[in-house]
mmCIF file of C-alpha atoms and ligand atoms in Angstrom:
data_model
loop_
_atom_site.group_PDB
_atom_site.id
_atom_site.type_symbol
_atom_site.label_atom_id
_atom_site.label_comp_id
_atom_site.label_asym_id
_atom_site.label_seq_id
_atom_site.Cartn_x
_atom_site.Cartn_y
_atom_site.Cartn_z
ATOM 1 C CA MET A 25 77.125 97.770 112.850
ATOM 2 C CA ASN A 26 76.002 95.831 110.109
ATOM 3 C CA ARG A 27 74.434 91.612 110.857
ATOM 4 C CA PHE A 28 76.342 89.115 109.693
ATOM 5 C CA GLU A 29 77.229 85.539 109.417
ATOM 6 C CA TRP A 30 79.412 83.298 111.561
ATOM 7 C CA VAL A 31 81.174 80.529 109.651
ATOM 8 C CA ASP A 32 83.970 78.803 111.740
ATOM 9 C CA ALA A 33 86.672 77.235 109.878
ATOM 10 C CA THR A 34 89.156 74.922 111.382
ATOM 11 C CA SER A 35 91.396 74.066 107.838
ATOM 12 C CA VAL A 36 92.738 76.255 105.250
ATOM 13 C CA ASN A 37 90.321 74.788 102.646
ATOM 14 C CA GLN A 38 87.458 75.510 104.477
ATOM 15 C CA ALA A 39 87.980 78.920 105.010
ATOM 16 C CA LEU A 40 88.692 79.137 101.283
ATOM 17 C CA ALA A 41 85.715 77.132 100.359
ATOM 18 C CA ALA A 42 83.575 79.864 102.877
ATOM 19 C CA VAL A 43 84.777 82.755 101.055
ATOM 20 C CA THR A 44 82.476 85.117 99.281
ATOM 21 C CA SER A 45 82.901 88.588 97.737
ATOM 22 C CA ASP A 46 81.612 90.368 101.098
ATOM 23 C CA SER A 47 83.211 87.924 103.459
ATOM 24 C CA MET A 48 86.453 88.604 105.464
ATOM 25 C CA PHE A 49 88.424 86.613 107.416
ATOM 26 C CA LYS A 50 88.718 86.616 111.315
ATOM 27 C CA ALA A 51 92.218 86.040 113.379
ATOM 28 C CA GLY A 52 92.250 87.738 116.618
ATOM 29 C CA GLY A 53 89.005 90.350 115.590
ATOM 30 C CA VAL A 54 91.168 93.630 117.445
ATOM 31 C CA ASP A 55 91.075 95.182 114.562
ATOM 32 C CA LEU A 56 88.631 93.846 112.725
ATOM 33 C CA LEU A 57 85.590 94.450 115.108
ATOM 34 C CA ASP A 58 87.168 97.925 115.927
ATOM 35 C CA LEU A 59 86.417 98.671 112.262
ATOM 36 C CA MET A 60 83.563 96.626 112.029
ATOM 37 C CA LYS A 61 81.905 98.690 115.022
ATOM 38 C CA ASP A 62 83.325 101.842 113.171
ATOM 39 C CA ASP A 63 81.395 101.215 110.062
ATOM 40 C CA ILE A 64 84.575 101.304 107.945
ATOM 41 C CA ALA A 65 84.066 97.619 107.202
ATOM 42 C CA GLY A 66 80.838 95.785 106.886
ATOM 43 C CA PRO A 67 80.942 92.356 106.314
ATOM 44 C CA LYS A 68 78.065 89.863 105.281
ATOM 45 C CA ARG A 69 79.957 86.918 106.432
ATOM 46 C CA LEU A 70 83.090 86.683 109.105
ATOM 47 C CA VAL A 71 85.362 83.251 108.432
ATOM 48 C CA ASN A 72 86.510 83.107 111.342
ATOM 49 C CA ILE A 73 90.330 81.226 111.072
ATOM 50 C CA ARG A 74 91.261 81.118 114.840
ATOM 51 C CA ASN A 75 91.246 77.726 115.445
ATOM 52 C CA ILE A 76 92.939 76.516 111.624
ATOM 53 C CA GLN A 77 95.221 73.901 112.820
ATOM 54 C CA GLY A 78 98.624 74.161 110.949
ATOM 55 C CA LEU A 79 98.992 78.172 111.025
ATOM 56 C CA ASN A 80 99.759 78.360 114.281
ATOM 57 C CA GLU A 81 103.459 76.815 114.976
ATOM 58 C CA ILE A 82 107.334 78.048 114.857
ATOM 59 C CA ARG A 83 109.836 76.178 113.632
ATOM 60 C CA GLU A 84 113.201 76.845 112.155
ATOM 61 C CA ASP A 85 115.574 74.879 109.658
ATOM 62 C CA GLU A 86 117.824 75.530 107.223
ATOM 63 C CA GLN A 87 115.540 77.905 105.300
ATOM 64 C CA GLY A 88 115.480 80.345 107.976
ATOM 65 C CA LEU A 89 112.471 80.810 110.580
ATOM 66 C CA HIS A 90 108.902 79.981 109.589
ATOM 67 C CA ILE A 91 105.910 81.219 111.740
ATOM 68 C CA GLY A 92 102.041 80.186 111.105
ATOM 69 C CA PRO A 93 99.892 83.215 110.467
ATOM 70 C CA LEU A 94 97.784 82.593 113.570
ATOM 71 C CA ILE A 95 100.884 82.492 116.390
ATOM 72 C CA THR A 96 100.310 85.944 118.959
ATOM 73 C CA LEU A 97 101.960 88.376 119.605
ATOM 74 C CA THR A 98 102.887 87.109 122.879
ATOM 75 C CA GLN A 99 104.101 83.603 121.590
ATOM 76 C CA ILE A 100 106.305 85.706 119.326
ATOM 77 C CA GLU A 101 107.635 87.184 122.600
ATOM 78 C CA GLU A 102 108.339 84.580 124.268
ATOM 79 C CA HIS A 103 109.769 82.103 121.660
ATOM 80 C CA PRO A 104 113.407 81.363 122.915
ATOM 81 C CA ILE A 105 115.008 81.082 119.275
ATOM 82 C CA ILE A 106 113.058 84.371 117.725
ATOM 83 C CA GLN A 107 114.578 86.003 120.996
ATOM 84 C CA LYS A 108 118.218 84.774 121.046
ATOM 85 C CA LYS A 109 118.348 84.577 117.077
ATOM 86 C CA TYR A 110 115.834 87.514 115.941
ATOM 87 C CA THR A 111 116.191 89.887 118.678
ATOM 88 C CA ALA A 112 114.198 93.044 116.444
ATOM 89 C CA ILE A 113 110.962 90.816 115.622
ATOM 90 C CA SER A 114 110.397 89.284 119.365
ATOM 91 C CA ASP A 115 110.974 93.071 121.069
ATOM 92 C CA ALA A 116 108.899 94.309 118.451
ATOM 93 C CA ALA A 117 105.812 91.714 119.520
ATOM 94 C CA GLY A 118 106.545 92.731 123.267
ATOM 95 C CA ARG A 119 106.260 96.112 122.392
ATOM 96 C CA VAL A 120 102.884 96.352 120.554
ATOM 97 C CA ALA A 121 99.820 97.494 122.902
ATOM 98 C CA THR A 122 98.978 95.523 126.154
ATOM 99 C CA PRO A 123 99.734 91.884 127.501
ATOM 100 C CA GLN A 124 95.789 91.271 126.856
ATOM 101 C CA ILE A 125 96.132 92.765 123.034
ATOM 102 C CA ARG A 126 99.346 90.614 122.327
ATOM 103 C CA ASN A 127 97.369 87.692 123.317
ATOM 104 C CA MET A 128 94.533 88.230 121.094
ATOM 105 C CA ALA A 129 96.365 89.361 118.138
ATOM 106 C CA THR A 130 97.680 87.771 115.113
ATOM 107 C CA ILE A 131 100.792 88.062 113.587
ATOM 108 C CA GLY A 132 99.008 87.765 110.072
ATOM 109 C CA GLY A 133 95.937 90.036 111.329
ATOM 110 C CA ASN A 134 98.687 92.422 112.758
ATOM 111 C CA LEU A 135 100.364 92.790 108.817
ATOM 112 C CA ALA A 136 97.094 93.191 107.578
ATOM 113 C CA GLN A 137 95.713 95.577 109.996
ATOM 114 C CA ARG A 138 94.252 99.236 108.632
ATOM 115 C CA PRO A 139 95.862 102.419 109.222
ATOM 116 C CA ARG A 140 95.176 104.282 112.802
ATOM 117 C CA CYS A 141 94.657 108.130 110.887
ATOM 118 C CA TRP A 142 91.960 109.768 113.027
ATOM 119 C CA TYR A 143 90.341 110.784 109.724
ATOM 120 C CA PHE A 144 90.258 107.575 108.257
ATOM 121 C CA ARG A 145 88.995 105.867 111.338
ATOM 122 C CA SER A 146 86.089 108.803 111.645
ATOM 123 C CA GLU A 147 82.561 108.191 110.139
ATOM 124 C CA ASP A 148 82.444 112.795 109.832
ATOM 125 C CA PHE A 149 85.064 112.195 107.116
ATOM 126 C CA GLN A 150 84.949 110.710 103.771
ATOM 127 C CA CYS A 151 88.754 110.591 102.778
ATOM 128 C CA ARG A 152 90.562 109.309 99.869
ATOM 129 C CA LYS A 153 90.873 105.588 101.605
ATOM 130 C CA LYS A 154 87.471 105.764 101.343
ATOM 131 C CA GLY A 155 86.506 106.911 97.613
ATOM 132 C CA GLY A 156 86.700 110.130 98.563
ATOM 133 C CA LYS A 157 88.620 113.303 97.389
ATOM 134 C CA HIS A 158 90.799 114.971 99.828
ATOM 135 C CA CYS A 159 93.323 113.636 102.433
ATOM 136 C CA PHE A 160 92.103 115.495 105.235
ATOM 137 C CA ALA A 161 95.345 115.518 106.789
ATOM 138 C CA GLN A 162 97.089 117.323 104.616
ATOM 139 C CA ASP A 163 95.793 120.566 106.042
ATOM 140 C CA GLY A 164 94.518 119.158 109.376
ATOM 141 C CA GLU A 165 95.647 117.152 112.623
ATOM 142 C CA ASN A 166 99.180 115.563 111.102
ATOM 143 C CA ASP A 167 101.195 115.137 113.949
ATOM 144 C CA TYR A 168 100.813 111.581 113.723
ATOM 145 C CA HIS A 169 101.445 110.836 110.052
ATOM 146 C CA ALA A 170 103.791 110.018 107.424
ATOM 147 C CA ILE A 171 107.053 112.326 106.528
ATOM 148 C CA PHE A 172 107.593 110.137 103.393
ATOM 149 C CA ASP A 173 105.273 109.928 100.208
ATOM 150 C CA ASN A 174 102.531 111.811 102.354
ATOM 151 C CA ARG A 175 101.115 113.891 99.397
ATOM 152 C CA THR A 176 98.695 111.594 98.247
ATOM 153 C CA CYS A 177 97.347 110.068 101.480
ATOM 154 C CA ALA A 178 99.673 110.457 105.035
ATOM 155 C CA ILE A 179 98.476 107.353 106.669
ATOM 156 C CA VAL A 180 101.528 105.851 108.588
ATOM 157 C CA HIS A 181 101.324 101.981 108.387
ATOM 158 C CA PRO A 182 100.401 100.621 111.773
ATOM 159 C CA SER A 183 101.879 97.190 111.869
ATOM 160 C CA GLY A 184 105.317 96.861 114.163
ATOM 161 C CA LEU A 185 106.025 93.606 113.516
ATOM 162 C CA ALA A 186 106.129 94.266 110.013
ATOM 163 C CA VAL A 187 109.219 96.700 110.122
ATOM 164 C CA PRO A 188 111.747 93.793 111.526
ATOM 165 C CA LEU A 189 110.122 91.623 109.153
ATOM 166 C CA VAL A 190 111.313 94.084 105.950
ATOM 167 C CA ALA A 191 114.697 94.238 107.750
ATOM 168 C CA LEU A 192 115.240 90.708 107.450
ATOM 169 C CA ASN A 193 113.407 90.473 104.151
ATOM 170 C CA ALA A 194 111.184 88.125 105.401
ATOM 171 C CA ARG A 195 108.133 86.643 102.410
ATOM 172 C CA LEU A 196 104.745 85.393 103.073
ATOM 173 C CA GLU A 197 102.775 82.465 101.377
ATOM 174 C CA ILE A 198 99.627 83.245 100.287
ATOM 175 C CA THR A 199 97.089 80.807 99.265
ATOM 176 C CA SER A 200 94.044 81.498 97.103
ATOM 177 C CA PRO A 201 91.329 79.167 95.915
ATOM 178 C CA LYS A 202 93.235 78.722 92.910
ATOM 179 C CA ALA A 203 96.246 79.277 93.666
ATOM 180 C CA LYS A 204 99.613 79.870 96.217
ATOM 181 C CA ARG A 205 102.398 82.471 96.232
ATOM 182 C CA GLU A 206 105.349 84.167 97.477
ATOM 183 C CA VAL A 207 105.800 87.363 98.130
ATOM 184 C CA ARG A 208 108.126 89.788 99.194
ATOM 185 C CA LEU A 209 107.137 90.983 102.271
ATOM 186 C CA GLU A 210 108.372 94.662 101.319
ATOM 187 C CA GLU A 211 106.535 93.901 98.165
ATOM 188 C CA PHE A 212 103.223 92.808 100.202
ATOM 189 C CA PHE A 213 102.786 96.456 100.856
ATOM 190 C CA ILE A 214 101.379 99.252 98.372
ATOM 191 C CA SER A 215 101.846 103.111 98.110
ATOM 192 C CA PRO A 216 98.839 105.618 98.162
ATOM 193 C CA GLU A 217 100.194 105.994 94.354
ATOM 194 C CA GLN A 218 99.599 102.107 93.567
ATOM 195 C CA ASP A 219 96.091 102.152 95.662
ATOM 196 C CA VAL A 220 94.680 104.684 97.611
ATOM 197 C CA MET A 221 91.860 102.296 98.882
ATOM 198 C CA ARG A 222 94.379 99.793 100.503
ATOM 199 C CA GLU A 223 98.001 99.109 102.217
ATOM 200 C CA ASN A 224 98.669 95.342 100.513
ATOM 201 C CA ILE A 225 97.893 93.627 97.321
ATOM 202 C CA LEU A 226 95.699 90.583 99.124
ATOM 203 C CA GLN A 227 92.749 90.251 97.133
ATOM 204 C CA PRO A 228 89.612 89.491 99.315
ATOM 205 C CA ASP A 229 90.231 85.549 98.517
ATOM 206 C CA GLU A 230 93.425 85.324 99.719
ATOM 207 C CA LEU A 231 94.613 83.860 103.027
ATOM 208 C CA ILE A 232 98.169 84.919 104.569
ATOM 209 C CA THR A 233 99.399 81.053 104.999
ATOM 210 C CA GLY A 234 103.119 81.615 106.519
ATOM 211 C CA ILE A 235 105.499 84.255 107.174
ATOM 212 C CA THR A 236 109.333 83.441 106.457
ATOM 213 C CA VAL A 237 112.661 84.504 107.529
ATOM 214 C CA PRO A 238 114.880 83.875 105.519
ATOM 215 C CA ALA A 239 118.871 82.286 107.399
ATOM 216 C CA THR A 240 120.391 84.824 108.400
ATOM 217 C CA ASP A 241 123.255 85.628 111.362
ATOM 218 C CA ALA A 242 122.528 89.316 111.058
ATOM 219 C CA ARG A 243 122.695 91.065 114.303
ATOM 220 C CA THR A 244 119.631 92.802 115.105
ATOM 221 C CA ALA A 245 117.359 95.383 117.470
ATOM 222 C CA TYR A 246 114.233 97.326 117.307
ATOM 223 C CA TYR A 247 113.480 100.550 118.771
ATOM 224 C CA LYS A 248 109.624 101.783 119.875
ATOM 225 C CA GLN A 249 109.570 105.500 120.412
ATOM 226 C CA GLY A 250 106.110 106.236 121.761
ATOM 227 C CA GLU A 251 104.588 109.530 123.179
ATOM 228 C CA LYS A 252 104.691 108.454 126.599
ATOM 229 C CA GLU A 253 105.343 104.964 127.721
ATOM 230 C CA SER A 254 101.574 103.031 126.920
ATOM 231 C CA PHE A 255 100.180 100.806 124.996
ATOM 232 C CA ASP A 256 99.985 103.221 122.019
ATOM 233 C CA TRP A 257 101.463 102.923 118.214
ATOM 234 C CA PRO A 258 104.590 104.391 117.989
ATOM 235 C CA ILE A 259 105.451 108.002 116.791
ATOM 236 C CA ALA A 260 108.390 106.716 115.171
ATOM 237 C CA ASP A 261 109.850 102.821 115.349
ATOM 238 C CA VAL A 262 113.394 101.440 113.835
ATOM 239 C CA ALA A 263 114.524 98.430 113.025
ATOM 240 C CA VAL A 264 118.062 97.191 112.444
ATOM 241 C CA ALA A 265 119.599 94.199 111.023
ATOM 242 C CA LEU A 266 123.733 94.127 110.422
ATOM 243 C CA THR A 267 125.600 90.926 109.021
ATOM 244 C CA MET A 268 129.178 91.527 110.589
ATOM 245 C CA GLN A 269 132.638 90.789 110.083
ATOM 246 C CA GLY A 270 134.500 91.888 113.362
ATOM 247 C CA SER A 271 133.713 95.299 113.597
ATOM 248 C CA ARG A 272 132.680 96.110 110.085
ATOM 249 C CA CYS A 273 129.001 95.380 108.801
ATOM 250 C CA THR A 274 128.617 93.900 105.016
ATOM 251 C CA LYS A 275 125.014 94.462 104.999
ATOM 252 C CA ALA A 276 123.270 96.124 106.574
ATOM 253 C CA GLY A 277 118.974 96.188 106.871
ATOM 254 C CA ILE A 278 117.577 99.507 108.175
ATOM 255 C CA VAL A 279 113.911 99.842 108.186
ATOM 256 C CA LEU A 280 111.644 103.012 109.735
ATOM 257 C CA GLY A 281 107.981 102.240 111.405
ATOM 258 C CA ALA A 282 105.082 105.314 111.784
ATOM 259 C CA ALA A 283 107.292 107.295 108.818
ATOM 260 C CA ALA A 284 104.920 106.518 105.503
ATOM 261 C CA PRO A 285 102.060 104.580 103.953
ATOM 262 C CA TYR A 286 104.732 101.427 104.405
ATOM 263 C CA PRO A 287 106.960 100.505 106.163
ATOM 264 C CA TYR A 288 109.891 102.026 104.817
ATOM 265 C CA ARG A 289 113.243 101.247 103.692
ATOM 266 C CA ALA A 290 116.181 103.738 104.418
ATOM 267 C CA LYS A 291 118.173 102.804 100.956
ATOM 268 C CA ALA A 292 120.876 105.075 101.436
ATOM 269 C CA ALA A 293 121.178 104.876 105.160
ATOM 270 C CA GLU A 294 121.274 101.002 104.373
ATOM 271 C CA ALA A 295 124.345 102.095 101.662
ATOM 272 C CA GLN A 296 125.992 104.402 104.423
ATOM 273 C CA LEU A 297 127.172 101.259 106.385
ATOM 274 C CA SER A 298 127.776 99.210 103.772
ATOM 275 C CA ASN A 299 131.481 97.947 104.017
ATOM 276 C CA ALA A 300 131.086 100.500 107.142
ATOM 277 C CA VAL A 301 133.025 99.265 110.617
ATOM 278 C CA ILE A 302 130.357 100.474 112.857
ATOM 279 C CA ASN A 303 131.065 103.183 115.568
ATOM 280 C CA GLU A 304 129.382 106.395 116.681
ATOM 281 C CA ASP A 305 130.549 108.381 114.104
ATOM 282 C CA THR A 306 129.001 105.938 110.851
ATOM 283 C CA ALA A 307 126.094 105.220 112.228
ATOM 284 C CA ARG A 308 124.937 109.216 112.876
ATOM 285 C CA LYS A 309 125.926 109.741 109.108
ATOM 286 C CA ALA A 310 123.374 106.931 108.581
ATOM 287 C CA ALA A 311 121.075 108.118 110.526
ATOM 288 C CA ARG A 312 121.347 111.356 109.004
ATOM 289 C CA GLN A 313 120.977 109.072 105.550
ATOM 290 C CA ALA A 314 117.736 108.039 106.867
ATOM 291 C CA VAL A 315 115.893 110.865 106.924
ATOM 292 C CA ALA A 316 116.827 112.719 103.911
ATOM 293 C CA GLY A 317 114.437 113.535 101.709
ATOM 294 C CA ALA A 318 111.775 113.551 103.879
ATOM 295 C CA THR A 319 108.368 115.729 103.590
ATOM 296 C CA PRO A 320 106.731 116.471 106.826
ATOM 297 C CA LEU A 321 103.520 117.504 107.210
ATOM 298 C CA ALA A 322 102.862 121.189 109.175
ATOM 299 C CA ASN A 323 102.739 119.346 112.515
ATOM 300 C CA ASN A 324 105.024 115.857 112.671
ATOM 301 C CA SER A 325 108.854 117.633 111.458
ATOM 302 C CA TYR A 326 109.235 116.734 115.475
ATOM 303 C CA LYS A 327 109.710 113.315 114.053
ATOM 304 C CA ILE A 328 112.872 113.661 112.060
ATOM 305 C CA PRO A 329 115.133 114.322 114.911
ATOM 306 C CA ILE A 330 113.953 111.411 116.809
ATOM 307 C CA PHE A 331 114.126 108.957 113.700
ATOM 308 C CA GLU A 332 117.884 110.750 113.152
ATOM 309 C CA ALA A 333 118.141 109.750 117.248
ATOM 310 C CA ILE A 334 116.507 106.157 117.581
ATOM 311 C CA VAL A 335 118.294 104.975 113.833
ATOM 312 C CA ARG A 336 121.938 105.938 115.519
ATOM 313 C CA ARG A 337 121.115 104.339 118.945
ATOM 314 C CA THR A 338 119.784 101.385 117.293
ATOM 315 C CA ILE A 339 122.613 100.404 114.813
ATOM 316 C CA LEU A 340 124.771 100.720 117.854
ATOM 317 C CA ARG A 341 123.130 98.361 120.060
ATOM 318 C CA ALA A 342 122.329 96.227 116.447
ATOM 319 C CA ALA A 343 126.492 96.124 116.454
ATOM 320 C CA GLY A 344 127.062 95.596 120.104
ATOM 321 C CA VAL A 345 128.616 99.042 120.373
ATOM 322 C CA SER A 346 128.099 101.274 122.770
ATOM 323 C CA ALA A 347 128.072 105.606 122.171
ATOM 324 C CA GLU A 348 131.853 105.317 122.818
ATOM 325 C CA GLY A 349 132.486 102.927 120.771
ATOM 326 C CA VAL A 350 133.493 100.046 122.407
ATOM 327 C CA ALA A 351 132.399 96.706 122.497
ATOM 328 C CA ALA A 352 129.011 96.398 124.272
HETATM 329 C C1 FAD B 92 94.709 100.183 122.141
HETATM 330 C C2 FAD B 92 95.904 99.053 121.310
HETATM 331 C C3 FAD B 92 97.337 99.548 120.760
HETATM 332 C C4 FAD B 92 97.898 98.599 119.376
HETATM 333 N N1 FAD B 92 99.176 99.421 119.380
HETATM 334 C C5 FAD B 92 99.613 98.517 118.656
HETATM 335 C C6 FAD B 92 100.977 98.957 118.110
HETATM 336 O O1 FAD B 92 101.750 99.491 118.896
HETATM 337 N N2 FAD B 92 101.528 98.321 117.072
HETATM 338 C C7 FAD B 92 101.117 97.027 116.389
HETATM 339 O O2 FAD B 92 102.048 96.624 115.433
HETATM 340 N N3 FAD B 92 99.830 97.021 116.498
HETATM 341 C C8 FAD B 92 99.424 97.261 117.440
HETATM 342 N N4 FAD B 92 97.713 97.581 117.575
HETATM 343 C C9 FAD B 92 97.353 96.857 116.246
HETATM 344 C C10 FAD B 92 97.080 95.200 117.065
HETATM 345 O O3 FAD B 92 98.339 94.882 117.201
HETATM 346 C C11 FAD B 92 96.301 94.477 115.602
HETATM 347 O O4 FAD B 92 95.102 95.315 115.739
HETATM 348 C C12 FAD B 92 95.877 93.062 115.901
HETATM 349 O O5 FAD B 92 97.682 92.478 115.832
HETATM 350 C C13 FAD B 92 95.574 92.170 114.648
HETATM 351 O O6 FAD B 92 95.719 91.014 114.693
HETATM 352 P P1 FAD B 92 94.093 90.042 114.956
HETATM 353 O O7 FAD B 92 94.930 88.679 114.804
HETATM 354 O O8 FAD B 92 93.389 90.756 116.096
HETATM 355 O O9 FAD B 92 93.633 90.646 113.554
HETATM 356 P P2 FAD B 92 91.796 90.871 112.995
HETATM 357 O O10 FAD B 92 91.297 92.080 113.838
HETATM 358 O O11 FAD B 92 91.198 90.040 113.081
HETATM 359 O O12 FAD B 92 91.915 91.146 111.245
HETATM 360 C C14 FAD B 92 92.980 92.240 110.900
HETATM 361 C C15 FAD B 92 92.946 92.344 109.261
HETATM 362 O O13 FAD B 92 93.519 91.177 108.839
HETATM 363 C C16 FAD B 92 93.064 90.336 108.260
HETATM 364 N N5 FAD B 92 93.435 89.106 108.495
HETATM 365 C C17 FAD B 92 93.656 88.733 109.533
HETATM 366 N N6 FAD B 92 94.713 87.208 109.188
HETATM 367 C C18 FAD B 92 95.091 86.879 108.348
HETATM 368 C C19 FAD B 92 95.744 86.095 107.658
HETATM 369 N N7 FAD B 92 95.666 84.948 107.970
HETATM 370 N N8 FAD B 92 95.041 85.877 106.173
HETATM 371 C C20 FAD B 92 94.933 87.203 105.383
HETATM 372 N N9 FAD B 92 93.972 88.453 106.019
HETATM 373 C C21 FAD B 92 94.230 88.566 107.382
HETATM 374 C C22 FAD B 92 92.064 90.264 108.887
HETATM 375 O O14 FAD B 92 90.542 89.718 107.163
HETATM 376 C C23 FAD B 92 91.670 91.643 108.681
HETATM 377 O O15 FAD B 92 90.977 92.507 107.441
HETATM 378 C C24 FAD B 92 97.003 97.626 118.659
HETATM 379 C C25 FAD B 92 95.724 98.119 118.977
HETATM 380 C C26 FAD B 92 95.155 98.492 119.971
HETATM 381 C C27 FAD B 92 93.601 98.010 120.334
#
């Protein structure tokens, strides 16, 4: 690991004033310190944002739910309003890693963490993400890689929180020394075709200063399928948000994680459920649509039936319908 300078910021202005071209922000440090130890990141200055007041609050008003970027995953998991009204978000937070990691990890850092592709994380492989010319996953060990949009770079986006947040149309407030802007979370993440070297639009001098989930009465559910019951990232996960009128769905949000280099909105599945009565049959058809057009690599076509199963079950769970079609 390179030597680096440490700056403690206690306000957004201090943090932004401390930014240089080769500095990085540190929140919980869970991902950043791994990247530094693996020589993937080598900032000359670390700006510690962990103690900034005002970025660590959760509140709800008529506009929706506001989550400060320094809120930890444990705080999200345990928050009574999030548990009750934005269930998919608290469930996703509670399924990340271990209690110790959830106590340290912040939601801002979770959204901006870098991918876990073993070729990207290994110093022995100069992959496209590190300026190389090759994606080693294409003809290598690609069991955990993307099944959509995987030709340039086959990473899957690692953030579990992004999956329900995109399903619920969350927005981010991003602040730089010059300006403040608001973006839809869906547009925050970018594809390898847009820029293979990064996974989001954040510039080095930009700080995520707020996350807003627009007010909603959608019923939500999240499901994470691991390879086994452990602290690891999912092999497939899904969030579903359904706006219901009785048993009929008027609007659906369905987002797959661990499927593409960004949280993957299953638009055809969403359309399938629009104005449909939710039952085993419609959920099954939507689940089939969710994986239509997948382009799996040599070792990961096993993900397709897994996604089909978990999308179907999660739709039914969000709607409160059991597999037999009765209200659960
Ligand atoms: C064993 C293990 C299992 C894991 N399993 C999962 C899992 O299943 N699902 C999952 O989602 N994650 C998982 N994680 C990842 C973990 O959730 C993330 O590393 C963590 O959330 C990062 O948050 P942090 O606050 O520590 O970020 P940091 O490590 O401090 O920062 C990460 C990145 O975000 C940037 N950053 C942080 N905050 C801001 C901000 N406010 N504005 C701009 N940039 C910012 C930093 O500069 C850095 O580039 C796992 C980690 C481990 C070690």
